[in-house]
Amino acid sequence: ISEGASRSSISFLWFINMKLSALIGATLAISAYGFAPQQSARQTTSLSMDQKELGVTQPALLFDPLNMMEDEKNFERRRISEIKHGRIAMMAVMGNLAPQFGFHFPGYLSTSAGVKFEDVGSGFAALKNVPVIGLAQILLFAGIMETVQWAQKPGMAPGDVGGEDWVRYSDPEVKKSKLNKELNNGRLAMLAITGLMVQEQVMGCGAKEYMGW
């Protein structure tokens, strides 16, 4: 294969990667900001106005062209899902990037299979290196946390799933600031992990290798 053809192939893959990332990023951005409530004169509900105003921040402010927040029950469900997915995405980004930069747990993931943590890797490639029983344990742990330990209980604010040891702020302004930061960081993380996964599949390498670091 000629050098010119090779460069053309790389340029084409880069172009496709950018288009896919932009498309998925725009879709997730619309979905994420669609969870933010409209600041209009609506009937007061049991959800506090502070809760309904969370996530409406600069620079996007409010984006709900389909009026998805008209129903209080759906608003609460979507806000719970947004917070949960944002937290998972933040952990996923760290889990994707940390091994690429040399951060690993010491010792073995599986002594019987002879798999060390440093051998697992990151991204989709890591799934091939984790034994089946290990993947089953991960799914079981996630299911227990989802349905038992961190289950959303009736009467609790969206995302308040930590029990008595959960950190709660009494100052309204501090609390609003912390919750807005969590929402925005979660939204950014959802876009980030999507971009990392798309980039890995299109370019065939992790973010660190792709950037040449």
Short mmCIF file of C-alpha atoms in Angstrom, two decimals:
data_model
loop_
_atom_site.label_atom_id
_atom_site.label_comp_id
_atom_site.label_asym_id
_atom_site.label_seq_id
_atom_site.Cartn_x
_atom_site.Cartn_y
_atom_site.Cartn_z
CA ILE A 1 0.00 0.00 0.00
CA SER A 2 1.44 3.39 -0.98
CA GLU A 3 2.19 6.09 1.55
CA GLY A 4 -0.40 8.34 -0.07
CA ALA A 5 -3.10 5.69 0.21
CA SER A 6 -2.17 5.06 3.83
CA ARG A 7 -2.47 8.75 4.65
CA SER A 8 -5.79 8.93 2.84
CA SER A 9 -7.11 5.99 4.88
CA ILE A 10 -6.01 7.59 8.15
CA SER A 11 -7.60 10.90 7.15
CA PHE A 12 -10.83 9.16 6.23
CA LEU A 13 -10.97 7.30 9.55
CA TRP A 14 -10.27 10.52 11.42
CA PHE A 15 -13.07 12.26 9.51
CA ILE A 16 -15.54 9.45 10.31
CA ASN A 17 -14.49 9.48 13.97
CA MET A 18 -15.09 13.22 14.28
CA LYS A 19 -18.49 12.96 12.59
CA LEU A 20 -19.60 10.08 14.81
CA SER A 21 -18.39 11.81 17.95
CA ALA A 22 -20.14 15.04 16.99
CA LEU A 23 -23.39 13.24 16.18
CA ILE A 24 -23.47 11.20 19.37
CA GLY A 25 -22.33 14.17 21.43
CA ALA A 26 -25.11 16.38 20.05
CA THR A 27 -27.69 13.66 20.68
CA LEU A 28 -26.61 13.14 24.28
CA ALA A 29 -26.40 16.88 24.90
CA ILE A 30 -29.99 17.33 23.76
CA SER A 31 -31.08 14.40 25.90
CA ALA A 32 -29.22 15.64 28.96
CA TYR A 33 -30.45 19.19 28.78
CA GLY A 34 -33.91 17.90 28.01
CA PHE A 35 -33.99 16.68 31.59
CA ALA A 36 -33.77 20.28 32.81
CA PRO A 37 -37.22 21.71 33.68
CA GLN A 38 -38.75 24.71 31.96
CA GLN A 39 -38.94 27.90 34.02
CA SER A 40 -42.52 28.73 33.20
CA ALA A 41 -45.62 29.45 35.20
CA ARG A 42 -46.82 25.94 35.95
CA GLN A 43 -48.85 24.49 38.73
CA THR A 44 -46.78 24.02 41.87
CA THR A 45 -46.02 20.39 42.61
CA SER A 46 -44.54 18.50 45.54
CA LEU A 47 -41.11 18.82 43.97
CA SER A 48 -39.47 22.01 45.21
CA MET A 49 -38.71 24.79 42.75
CA ASP A 50 -35.04 24.52 43.74
CA GLN A 51 -35.08 20.90 42.54
CA LYS A 52 -36.73 21.92 39.27
CA GLU A 53 -34.20 24.67 38.63
CA LEU A 54 -31.17 22.42 39.08
CA GLY A 55 -29.16 21.88 35.93
CA VAL A 56 -30.36 25.09 34.27
CA THR A 57 -26.93 26.70 34.12
CA GLN A 58 -24.69 28.63 31.75
CA PRO A 59 -24.07 28.45 28.87
CA ALA A 60 -26.95 26.22 27.69
CA LEU A 61 -29.49 27.34 30.31
CA LEU A 62 -32.87 25.75 29.56
CA PHE A 63 -33.40 23.33 26.68
CA ASP A 64 -36.71 21.47 26.66
CA PRO A 65 -38.34 22.03 23.24
CA LEU A 66 -40.60 18.97 23.60
CA ASN A 67 -41.97 20.03 27.01
CA MET A 68 -40.93 16.71 28.51
CA MET A 69 -41.06 18.11 32.04
CA GLU A 70 -44.81 18.74 32.10
CA ASP A 71 -45.45 15.60 34.10
CA GLU A 72 -43.97 15.61 37.60
CA LYS A 73 -43.61 11.82 37.83
CA ASN A 74 -41.68 11.64 34.57
CA PHE A 75 -39.54 14.60 35.58
CA GLU A 76 -38.51 12.91 38.80
CA ARG A 77 -37.79 9.60 37.05
CA ARG A 78 -35.68 11.30 34.37
CA ARG A 79 -33.77 13.36 36.91
CA ILE A 80 -33.01 10.22 38.94
CA SER A 81 -31.82 8.49 35.76
CA GLU A 82 -29.71 11.48 34.74
CA ILE A 83 -27.92 11.64 38.08
CA LYS A 84 -27.39 7.87 38.13
CA HIS A 85 -26.07 7.71 34.56
CA GLY A 86 -23.85 10.72 35.21
CA ARG A 87 -22.28 9.03 38.24
CA ILE A 88 -21.71 5.82 36.30
CA ALA A 89 -20.21 7.78 33.40
CA MET A 90 -17.79 9.63 35.70
CA MET A 91 -16.55 6.31 37.07
CA ALA A 92 -16.39 4.89 33.53
CA VAL A 93 -14.19 7.73 32.28
CA MET A 94 -11.79 7.22 35.19
CA GLY A 95 -11.82 3.46 34.62
CA ASN A 96 -11.10 3.94 30.94
CA LEU A 97 -8.25 6.43 31.28
CA ALA A 98 -6.50 5.34 34.51
CA PRO A 99 -5.09 2.03 33.15
CA GLN A 100 -3.85 3.80 30.02
CA PHE A 101 -1.71 6.08 32.19
CA GLY A 102 -0.29 3.23 34.25
CA PHE A 103 -2.61 3.17 37.24
CA HIS A 104 -3.46 -0.42 38.23
CA PHE A 105 -4.44 -2.34 41.33
CA PRO A 106 -1.54 -4.47 42.57
CA GLY A 107 -1.62 -8.25 42.37
CA TYR A 108 -3.90 -10.60 40.50
CA LEU A 109 -7.43 -10.20 39.20
CA SER A 110 -7.62 -13.98 38.94
CA THR A 111 -4.97 -16.21 40.47
CA SER A 112 -6.48 -19.36 38.91
CA ALA A 113 -6.36 -17.85 35.42
CA GLY A 114 -3.06 -16.06 36.06
CA VAL A 115 -4.47 -12.67 35.14
CA LYS A 116 -2.89 -9.63 36.79
CA PHE A 117 -4.70 -6.30 37.04
CA GLU A 118 -1.99 -4.71 34.92
CA ASP A 119 -2.76 -7.23 32.16
CA VAL A 120 -6.42 -6.30 31.86
CA GLY A 121 -6.04 -3.07 29.91
CA SER A 122 -8.89 -0.65 29.32
CA GLY A 123 -11.93 -0.10 27.13
CA PHE A 124 -13.54 -2.87 25.12
CA ALA A 125 -10.26 -4.79 24.99
CA ALA A 126 -10.41 -5.31 28.75
CA LEU A 127 -13.58 -7.39 28.42
CA LYS A 128 -11.62 -10.08 26.60
CA ASN A 129 -9.07 -10.32 29.43
CA VAL A 130 -11.49 -10.63 32.33
CA PRO A 131 -12.55 -14.25 33.07
CA VAL A 132 -16.26 -15.03 32.59
CA ILE A 133 -16.74 -15.56 36.32
CA GLY A 134 -15.23 -12.12 36.89
CA LEU A 135 -17.70 -10.49 34.51
CA ALA A 136 -20.54 -12.33 36.29
CA GLN A 137 -19.33 -10.98 39.64
CA ILE A 138 -19.25 -7.45 38.25
CA LEU A 139 -22.84 -7.76 36.98
CA LEU A 140 -23.99 -9.26 40.28
CA PHE A 141 -22.36 -6.47 42.28
CA ALA A 142 -23.90 -3.80 40.02
CA GLY A 143 -27.32 -5.43 40.39
CA ILE A 144 -27.09 -5.48 44.19
CA MET A 145 -26.03 -1.83 44.31
CA GLU A 146 -28.82 -0.86 41.90
CA THR A 147 -31.66 -2.69 43.61
CA VAL A 148 -30.61 -2.76 47.27
CA GLN A 149 -27.75 -0.61 48.52
CA TRP A 150 -28.24 2.44 46.31
CA ALA A 151 -31.91 2.03 45.46
CA GLN A 152 -33.88 5.26 45.19
CA LYS A 153 -36.30 5.25 48.13
CA PRO A 154 -39.69 7.01 48.04
CA GLY A 155 -39.68 10.45 49.61
CA MET A 156 -35.94 11.01 49.10
CA ALA A 157 -34.56 13.65 46.76
CA PRO A 158 -33.37 12.40 43.36
CA GLY A 159 -29.91 10.88 43.75
CA ASP A 160 -30.08 10.79 47.57
CA VAL A 161 -29.32 7.08 47.95
CA GLY A 162 -26.45 7.01 50.42
CA GLY A 163 -28.27 6.34 53.66
CA GLU A 164 -27.31 7.96 56.98
CA ASP A 165 -23.65 8.41 56.05
CA TRP A 166 -24.46 10.42 52.90
CA VAL A 167 -23.04 13.96 52.96
CA ARG A 168 -25.86 16.51 52.97
CA TYR A 169 -25.50 20.30 53.01
CA SER A 170 -27.73 22.53 55.12
CA ASP A 171 -26.79 25.78 53.37
CA PRO A 172 -29.20 26.14 50.38
CA GLU A 173 -26.67 27.96 48.18
CA VAL A 174 -23.88 25.48 48.89
CA LYS A 175 -26.25 22.58 48.26
CA LYS A 176 -27.46 24.06 44.96
CA SER A 177 -23.88 24.67 43.84
CA LYS A 178 -22.81 21.10 44.68
CA LEU A 179 -25.81 19.56 42.92
CA ASN A 180 -25.33 21.69 39.81
CA LYS A 181 -21.68 20.66 39.66
CA GLU A 182 -22.62 17.00 39.92
CA LEU A 183 -25.21 17.30 37.16
CA ASN A 184 -22.88 19.18 34.82
CA ASN A 185 -19.90 16.91 35.50
CA GLY A 186 -22.14 13.90 34.92
CA ARG A 187 -23.38 15.29 31.62
CA LEU A 188 -19.82 15.97 30.51
CA ALA A 189 -18.78 12.47 31.55
CA MET A 190 -21.62 10.89 29.54
CA LEU A 191 -20.35 12.70 26.44
CA ALA A 192 -16.74 11.86 27.30
CA ILE A 193 -17.18 8.11 27.75
CA THR A 194 -19.24 7.95 24.55
CA GLY A 195 -16.46 9.74 22.68
CA LEU A 196 -13.83 7.43 24.17
CA MET A 197 -15.77 4.31 23.14
CA VAL A 198 -16.44 5.57 19.61
CA GLN A 199 -12.82 6.66 19.17
CA GLU A 200 -11.56 3.25 20.34
CA GLN A 201 -13.80 1.38 17.92
CA VAL A 202 -13.06 3.62 14.93
CA MET A 203 -9.34 4.15 15.45
CA GLY A 204 -8.52 0.83 17.12
CA CYS A 205 -6.60 2.30 20.06
CA GLY A 206 -7.07 4.09 23.36
CA ALA A 207 -7.11 7.84 23.84
CA LYS A 208 -3.54 8.00 25.19
CA GLU A 209 -2.08 6.08 22.25
CA TYR A 210 -4.16 8.06 19.75
CA MET A 211 -2.91 11.38 21.17
CA GLY A 212 0.67 10.12 21.08
CA TRP A 213 1.28 10.61 24.80
#
